[in-house]
Coordinates of C-alpha atoms in Angstrom, one line a residue:
M257 CA 12.2 44.5 -11.9
K258 CA 10.4 43.7 -9.3
T259 CA 7.2 42.9 -10.4
R260 CA 5.3 41.3 -7.2
L261 CA 4.1 44.7 -5.3
P262 CA 2.9 46.0 -8.9
I263 CA 1.1 42.6 -9.7
L264 CA -0.6 43.5 -6.4
F265 CA -1.6 47.3 -7.2
I266 CA -3.1 45.9 -10.6
M267 CA -4.9 42.9 -8.8
I268 CA -6.0 45.3 -6.2
T269 CA -7.3 48.0 -9.2
L270 CA -8.9 45.1 -11.6
V271 CA -11.0 44.1 -8.1
I272 CA -12.3 47.8 -6.9
D273 CA -13.4 48.0 -11.3
S274 CA -15.3 45.2 -11.0
M275 CA -17.0 46.0 -7.4
G276 CA -17.8 48.9 -8.9
I277 CA -21.6 47.7 -10.0
G278 CA -21.7 44.8 -7.0
L279 CA -20.8 47.0 -4.1
I280 CA -23.8 49.3 -4.8
M281 CA -26.3 47.0 -5.9
P282 CA -27.9 45.2 -2.4
V283 CA -28.5 49.4 -1.5
M284 CA -29.5 50.6 -4.4
P285 CA -32.7 50.3 -4.3
D286 CA -33.5 51.9 -1.0
L287 CA -31.0 54.7 -2.2
I288 CA -33.0 55.7 -5.5
R289 CA -36.5 55.3 -3.8
Q290 CA -34.3 57.6 -0.8
L291 CA -33.7 60.2 -3.5
R292 CA -36.9 59.7 -5.9
H293 CA -40.0 59.3 -3.2
T294 CA -41.2 56.5 -5.5
D295 CA -42.1 52.9 -5.5
L296 CA -39.9 50.0 -5.9
A297 CA -41.3 49.6 -9.5
S298 CA -40.0 52.7 -10.2
A299 CA -36.3 52.6 -8.5
A300 CA -36.0 49.4 -10.3
M301 CA -36.4 51.3 -13.7
W302 CA -34.0 53.8 -12.1
G303 CA -31.5 51.1 -11.4
G304 CA -31.5 49.4 -14.6
V305 CA -30.5 53.3 -16.3
L306 CA -27.9 53.6 -13.5
A307 CA -26.6 50.4 -14.4
T308 CA -26.6 50.4 -17.9
S309 CA -25.1 54.3 -18.4
F310 CA -22.3 52.6 -16.1
A311 CA -21.7 49.6 -18.6
V312 CA -22.1 51.9 -21.5
M313 CA -19.7 54.5 -20.3
Q314 CA -16.9 51.4 -19.9
F315 CA -17.8 50.6 -23.6
L316 CA -16.9 54.1 -25.2
F317 CA -14.1 54.8 -22.9
S318 CA -11.9 51.5 -22.8
P319 CA -10.5 52.0 -25.9
T320 CA -10.0 55.7 -25.0
I321 CA -8.4 55.0 -21.6
G322 CA -6.1 51.9 -23.1
S323 CA -4.6 54.2 -25.7
L324 CA -4.2 57.2 -23.4
S325 CA -1.8 54.2 -21.6
D326 CA 0.4 53.7 -24.6
R327 CA 0.9 57.8 -24.9
F328 CA 1.2 58.7 -21.3
G329 CA 2.0 55.4 -19.1
R330 CA 0.4 52.7 -17.0
R331 CA 1.4 54.3 -14.1
R332 CA 0.2 57.7 -14.9
V333 CA -3.4 56.8 -16.3
L334 CA -3.9 54.3 -13.3
L335 CA -2.9 57.0 -10.6
V336 CA -5.3 59.5 -12.4
S337 CA -7.9 56.9 -12.9
L338 CA -8.0 56.2 -9.0
F339 CA -7.8 59.6 -8.0
F340 CA -11.3 60.7 -9.5
M341 CA -12.4 57.2 -8.7
S342 CA -12.2 58.2 -5.0
L343 CA -13.5 61.8 -5.7
D344 CA -16.6 60.7 -7.5
Y345 CA -17.5 58.1 -5.2
L346 CA -17.8 60.5 -2.3
V347 CA -19.8 62.8 -4.4
M348 CA -22.4 59.6 -5.1
A349 CA -22.1 59.1 -1.2
V350 CA -23.6 62.4 -0.4
A351 CA -25.5 63.0 -3.9
G352 CA -29.3 64.8 -3.2
S353 CA -30.6 64.0 -6.3
I354 CA -31.3 61.2 -8.9
W355 CA -29.6 63.3 -11.1
I356 CA -26.2 63.7 -9.3
L357 CA -26.3 59.9 -8.7
L358 CA -26.4 59.5 -12.7
A359 CA -23.5 61.8 -12.8
G360 CA -21.7 60.0 -11.2
R361 CA -22.3 56.3 -12.6
I362 CA -21.5 57.9 -15.8
V363 CA -17.9 58.9 -14.2
A364 CA -17.7 56.1 -12.3
G365 CA -18.0 54.1 -15.9
I366 CA -15.2 56.1 -16.9
T367 CA -12.8 55.8 -14.2
A368 CA -13.5 52.1 -13.9
A369 CA -12.2 51.3 -17.8
T370 CA -9.0 50.7 -16.9
Q371 CA -9.2 47.1 -17.5
S372 CA -7.5 47.6 -20.7
T373 CA -4.7 49.6 -19.1
G374 CA -4.0 47.3 -16.4
T375 CA -3.9 44.0 -18.9
A376 CA -1.6 46.0 -21.0
F377 CA 0.5 46.6 -17.9
M378 CA 0.7 42.6 -17.4
A379 CA 1.6 42.3 -21.5
D380 CA 4.5 44.5 -20.8
I381 CA 5.9 42.5 -18.4
S382 CA 5.4 39.2 -19.5
T383 CA 7.5 37.1 -22.0
A384 CA 5.4 35.1 -24.6
K385 CA 4.9 31.8 -22.6
D386 CA 3.6 34.2 -19.4
K387 CA 1.0 36.1 -21.1
A388 CA -1.9 33.5 -20.7
K389 CA -1.1 33.1 -16.7
N390 CA -0.6 36.6 -16.3
F391 CA -3.9 37.4 -17.8
G392 CA -5.1 34.9 -15.5
L393 CA -4.4 36.9 -13.3
V394 CA -6.4 39.2 -14.4
S395 CA -9.8 37.8 -14.9
A396 CA -9.2 36.4 -10.9
A397 CA -9.0 40.0 -10.0
F398 CA -12.0 40.3 -11.6
G399 CA -13.4 37.4 -9.9
I400 CA -12.8 38.0 -6.5
G401 CA -14.7 41.3 -7.3
F402 CA -17.7 39.8 -8.5
V403 CA -17.8 37.7 -5.1
I404 CA -16.8 40.4 -2.5
G405 CA -18.5 43.4 -4.2
P406 CA -22.0 42.5 -3.3
L407 CA -21.3 40.8 0.3
I408 CA -18.9 43.9 1.3
G409 CA -22.0 45.9 0.0
G410 CA -24.9 43.9 2.0
V411 CA -22.9 44.0 5.1
L412 CA -22.6 47.9 4.7
S413 CA -26.1 48.3 3.7
I414 CA -27.2 48.2 7.7
F415 CA -25.0 51.4 8.5
G416 CA -27.2 53.1 6.0
P417 CA -27.4 53.2 1.9
R418 CA -24.6 55.6 1.8
A419 CA -22.2 53.8 3.3
P420 CA -21.1 51.1 0.3
F421 CA -20.2 54.3 -1.4
Y422 CA -17.9 55.9 1.5
A423 CA -16.4 52.4 1.5
A424 CA -15.5 52.5 -2.2
A425 CA -13.9 55.8 -2.1
A426 CA -11.4 54.8 0.9
L427 CA -10.6 51.6 -1.5
A428 CA -10.1 53.5 -4.5
A429 CA -7.9 56.3 -2.4
G430 CA -5.8 53.6 -0.5
N431 CA -4.8 51.8 -3.7
F432 CA -4.3 55.7 -4.9
I433 CA -1.5 55.6 -1.8
F434 CA 0.1 52.2 -2.5
G435 CA 0.2 52.1 -6.0
Y436 CA 2.0 56.0 -5.5
F437 CA 5.0 54.4 -4.3
V438 CA 5.3 50.7 -5.8
M439 CA 4.0 51.3 -9.4
P440 CA 6.8 51.5 -12.3
E441 CA 6.2 52.7 -15.6
T442 CA 6.5 50.0 -18.2
V443 CA 5.8 52.9 -21.1
T444 CA 9.3 53.3 -22.9
D445 CA 9.9 55.8 -25.7
A446 CA 10.4 52.4 -27.4
I447 CA 7.0 51.1 -27.6
R448 CA 5.3 54.8 -26.8
R449 CA 2.4 55.5 -29.4
P450 CA 1.1 59.2 -29.9
F451 CA -2.8 59.2 -29.3
E452 CA -5.2 59.5 -32.0
W453 CA -8.7 60.5 -31.2
R454 CA -9.3 58.4 -34.5
R455 CA -7.9 55.4 -33.0
A456 CA -9.3 56.0 -29.5
N457 CA -12.8 55.0 -29.9
P458 CA -14.7 51.3 -30.0
L459 CA -15.0 52.0 -34.0
G460 CA -11.3 53.4 -34.4
A461 CA -9.9 51.0 -32.6
F462 CA -11.7 48.3 -34.5
K463 CA -10.8 49.7 -37.6
H464 CA -7.0 49.6 -37.2
I465 CA -6.8 46.5 -34.8
A466 CA -8.6 44.2 -37.1
R467 CA -6.1 45.0 -39.9
L468 CA -3.8 42.4 -38.1
P469 CA -4.1 39.1 -39.3
G470 CA -6.3 36.2 -38.2
L471 CA -7.6 38.7 -35.2
K472 CA -11.3 39.9 -36.8
P473 CA -13.0 36.1 -36.4
L474 CA -11.0 36.4 -32.9
L475 CA -12.9 39.2 -31.7
T476 CA -16.3 37.7 -32.7
V477 CA -15.3 35.0 -30.4
H478 CA -14.4 37.0 -28.1
L479 CA -17.8 38.9 -28.4
L480 CA -20.3 35.9 -28.5
Y481 CA -18.2 34.8 -25.3
S482 CA -18.6 37.9 -23.3
I483 CA -22.3 37.6 -23.8
A484 CA -22.8 34.1 -22.9
F485 CA -20.6 33.9 -19.7
F486 CA -22.3 36.8 -18.5
V487 CA -25.5 35.1 -18.1
Y488 CA -24.4 34.1 -14.6
P489 CA -25.2 37.5 -13.1
A490 CA -27.8 38.5 -15.8
V491 CA -30.3 35.4 -14.8
W492 CA -28.8 33.4 -12.1
A493 CA -31.1 35.1 -9.2
Y494 CA -33.9 34.6 -11.0
F495 CA -33.5 30.9 -12.8
T496 CA -32.4 29.7 -9.1
R497 CA -35.5 31.0 -7.8
E498 CA -37.5 29.9 -10.3
R499 CA -36.3 26.2 -10.5
F500 CA -34.9 25.6 -7.1
G501 CA -36.8 28.0 -5.1
W502 CA -33.6 29.6 -3.7
D503 CA -33.9 32.8 -1.6
G504 CA -31.2 35.9 -1.5
L505 CA -29.2 34.1 0.7
M506 CA -28.6 30.6 -1.2
V507 CA -28.2 32.7 -4.8
G508 CA -25.4 34.8 -3.0
Y509 CA -24.1 31.7 -1.3
S510 CA -24.0 30.0 -5.1
L511 CA -22.3 32.7 -6.2
A512 CA -19.6 32.9 -3.9
I513 CA -18.7 29.3 -4.3
F514 CA -18.6 29.6 -8.3
G515 CA -16.4 33.4 -8.1
I516 CA -14.2 31.6 -5.2
S517 CA -13.8 28.9 -7.7
L518 CA -13.3 31.0 -10.6
A519 CA -10.7 32.4 -8.6
I520 CA -8.9 29.8 -7.8
V521 CA -8.7 28.4 -11.7
Q522 CA -7.6 31.6 -12.9
G523 CA -4.9 32.3 -10.6
F524 CA -4.1 29.2 -9.9
L525 CA -4.8 26.0 -11.9
I526 CA -4.1 28.3 -15.7
R527 CA -0.8 28.1 -15.7
H528 CA -0.6 24.3 -15.6
I529 CA -3.1 23.8 -18.1
I530 CA -1.4 26.2 -20.2
A531 CA 1.9 24.5 -19.8
R532 CA 0.4 21.3 -20.2
L533 CA -1.8 22.1 -23.2
G534 CA -0.5 25.6 -24.6
E535 CA -2.5 28.4 -25.4
K536 CA -4.8 26.9 -28.6
R537 CA -6.1 23.9 -26.8
T538 CA -6.7 25.4 -23.7
L539 CA -8.8 27.9 -25.3
L540 CA -10.9 24.8 -27.2
F541 CA -11.0 23.1 -24.0
G542 CA -12.1 26.1 -22.1
L543 CA -15.2 26.6 -24.8
V544 CA -16.0 22.6 -24.7
V545 CA -16.3 22.9 -20.9
N546 CA -18.6 26.0 -21.1
M547 CA -20.9 24.8 -23.6
L548 CA -21.2 21.5 -21.6
S549 CA -21.6 23.6 -18.6
F550 CA -24.3 25.7 -20.2
L551 CA -26.5 22.6 -20.9
M552 CA -26.0 20.8 -17.7
I553 CA -27.4 24.1 -15.8
G554 CA -30.0 24.4 -17.9
L555 CA -31.0 20.3 -17.4
I556 CA -30.2 19.7 -13.8
P557 CA -33.3 19.6 -11.6
Y558 CA -31.1 20.1 -7.9
G559 CA -30.0 23.1 -6.7
W560 CA -27.6 21.0 -4.7
L561 CA -25.8 19.6 -8.1
V562 CA -25.5 23.4 -9.1
M563 CA -23.4 23.9 -6.1
L564 CA -21.7 20.8 -7.0
L565 CA -20.8 21.5 -10.1
A566 CA -19.6 25.6 -9.7
P567 CA -16.1 24.2 -9.8
I568 CA -16.2 22.3 -12.9
N569 CA -18.1 25.4 -14.4
A570 CA -15.7 27.8 -13.6
L571 CA -13.1 25.6 -15.2
G572 CA -14.4 26.6 -18.3
S573 CA -13.3 30.5 -17.7
V574 CA -9.3 29.5 -18.8
S575 CA -10.9 30.1 -22.4
G576 CA -10.6 33.7 -21.6
P577 CA -7.4 34.2 -20.6
A578 CA -6.0 31.8 -23.1
L579 CA -7.6 34.1 -25.8
M580 CA -6.3 37.2 -24.7
A581 CA -3.1 35.8 -25.2
I582 CA -3.0 34.4 -28.3
M583 CA -4.5 38.1 -29.7
S584 CA -2.1 39.9 -27.6
H585 CA 1.1 37.8 -29.5
T586 CA -0.5 39.8 -33.0
A587 CA -0.2 43.2 -31.5
E588 CA 2.8 45.1 -31.5
D589 CA 4.4 46.0 -27.7
N590 CA 2.8 50.1 -29.0
Q591 CA -0.7 48.3 -29.6
Q592 CA -1.1 47.0 -26.2
G593 CA -2.9 49.1 -24.6
E594 CA -5.0 49.8 -27.7
L595 CA -5.9 45.8 -28.3
Q596 CA -6.7 45.6 -24.8
G597 CA -8.8 48.8 -24.7
L598 CA -10.5 47.3 -27.6
L599 CA -11.5 43.8 -25.7
G600 CA -12.4 45.9 -22.6
S601 CA -15.2 47.8 -25.3
I602 CA -16.1 44.2 -26.3
G603 CA -16.5 43.0 -22.9
S604 CA -18.6 46.1 -21.7
I605 CA -20.9 44.8 -25.2
G606 CA -21.9 41.8 -23.1
T607 CA -22.6 43.7 -19.9
I608 CA -24.9 45.6 -21.9
V609 CA -26.7 43.2 -24.3
S610 CA -26.6 39.8 -22.0
P611 CA -29.2 41.4 -19.0
I612 CA -31.8 42.2 -21.8
L613 CA -31.1 39.4 -23.9
M614 CA -31.1 36.6 -21.5
T615 CA -33.6 38.2 -19.0
Q616 CA -36.1 38.3 -21.7
T617 CA -35.5 34.6 -22.9
F618 CA -36.1 33.9 -19.2
S619 CA -39.3 35.5 -19.0
Y620 CA -40.6 34.5 -22.2
F621 CA -39.9 30.3 -21.4
I622 CA -41.7 30.8 -18.0
S623 CA -44.6 32.6 -19.3
A624 CA -47.9 31.0 -20.8
K625 CA -46.9 32.5 -24.1
A626 CA -44.5 30.0 -24.3
P627 CA -44.6 26.8 -26.4
F628 CA -43.1 25.2 -23.6
Y629 CA -41.8 25.8 -19.7
L630 CA -37.9 25.9 -19.8
P631 CA -36.4 28.0 -17.2
G632 CA -32.8 26.8 -18.2
A633 CA -33.3 28.9 -21.6
P634 CA -31.0 31.8 -21.6
F635 CA -28.2 28.7 -20.6
F636 CA -29.1 26.7 -23.6
L637 CA -28.6 29.9 -25.4
S638 CA -25.4 30.5 -24.0
G639 CA -24.3 27.3 -24.7
A640 CA -25.3 27.3 -28.4
M641 CA -23.3 31.0 -28.4
I642 CA -20.2 29.0 -27.2
A643 CA -20.6 26.3 -29.8
I644 CA -20.8 28.8 -32.7
C645 CA -17.3 30.2 -30.9
I646 CA -15.6 26.8 -31.5
G647 CA -17.1 26.6 -35.2
I648 CA -16.0 29.9 -35.8
Y649 CA -12.2 29.8 -34.2
F650 CA -12.0 25.8 -35.8
A651 CA -12.7 28.0 -39.0
A652 CA -10.4 30.5 -39.2
S653 CA -7.7 28.4 -38.1
Q654 CA -8.2 26.2 -41.1
R655 CA -8.5 29.4 -43.5
K656 CA -5.7 29.7 -46.5
T657 CA -6.7 33.6 -47.2
L658 CA -5.2 34.9 -43.6
E659 CA -1.8 36.5 -43.9
Q660 CA -0.2 33.9 -41.6
P661 CA -2.0 31.0 -39.9
L662 CA -4.1 31.7 -36.4
P663 CA -2.0 30.4 -33.3

């Protein structure tokens, strides 16, 4: 099977998914104030509600979408999601009230919960040794979306606060047409799994997937890693303004440099690192780099040094695909969608918990209440979480009670 065009379709789909928040972020304050006829403070509150609703829907529905793809196939689920995503963005583009916009963000969160299906497709077409490399492409797509989403949204904002919604609708519709012609089906009767509601939710999926030997500690590592790594979008704009006096343009440049570095690492370097170190050592290497990077960011006094360190910081992201590959090896072929759906839900917890945790930590340590001034406190907290991840993985690897040793 020729997989280049289908992989390109998957990459574009995941880019659109990861752009779901960033693309409209630059225009949300103006659009909310337009709909609510209110001040910026109230608009910020509603912006938090809209962002959280999107993340909560991804958390709740990632296992459902993943399980549906195990039953009905990756192609059908992805195409249906893109079709409704396109319609949803059109509805939001013409929304006349905040409640329609909220309903639109809820639907958008559901239709963008297809990372599990895209990753399951990558698992379907991968040999055991290629899984980490192909999962790296998945992460690269999210890195690209993380970079270009806010940039495109900012550029389109000159045409009004509704322009990015029309652009998102067009992207989803165009990719739907592309996928219709190039996307094959990889779920055969040999691996098709019946859909069960009791397993198609985060708790049910965890109950069944966590039974796989050695998986619980890996799921814990994935959760802590997701919360720790989300410190970048959670507090970066606030931290760099407080620490280095950067304006919005400098924040955008720094995120672009980090995102491009992330895409290079995930899309190209990871295959060579995996080939040389193997999945287990790559995971540990990435976790150590992440831990040291967070500590350095918290300590560095000069903004230009942070810019120079962005490629090194991005190198730590190899741990994500390596961890996903290790977990994927523990699941059967007919459980890949369910597993990836659960991982998507766990990742969504990071997008829910991390902004609250990290911004509150940052706010406290720059306030007069703090015992000492420490704007880098969120990054120290993230570094501590990564250190715990390393400890959990080492401890789990040494346990003699596992049914089989961790990879």
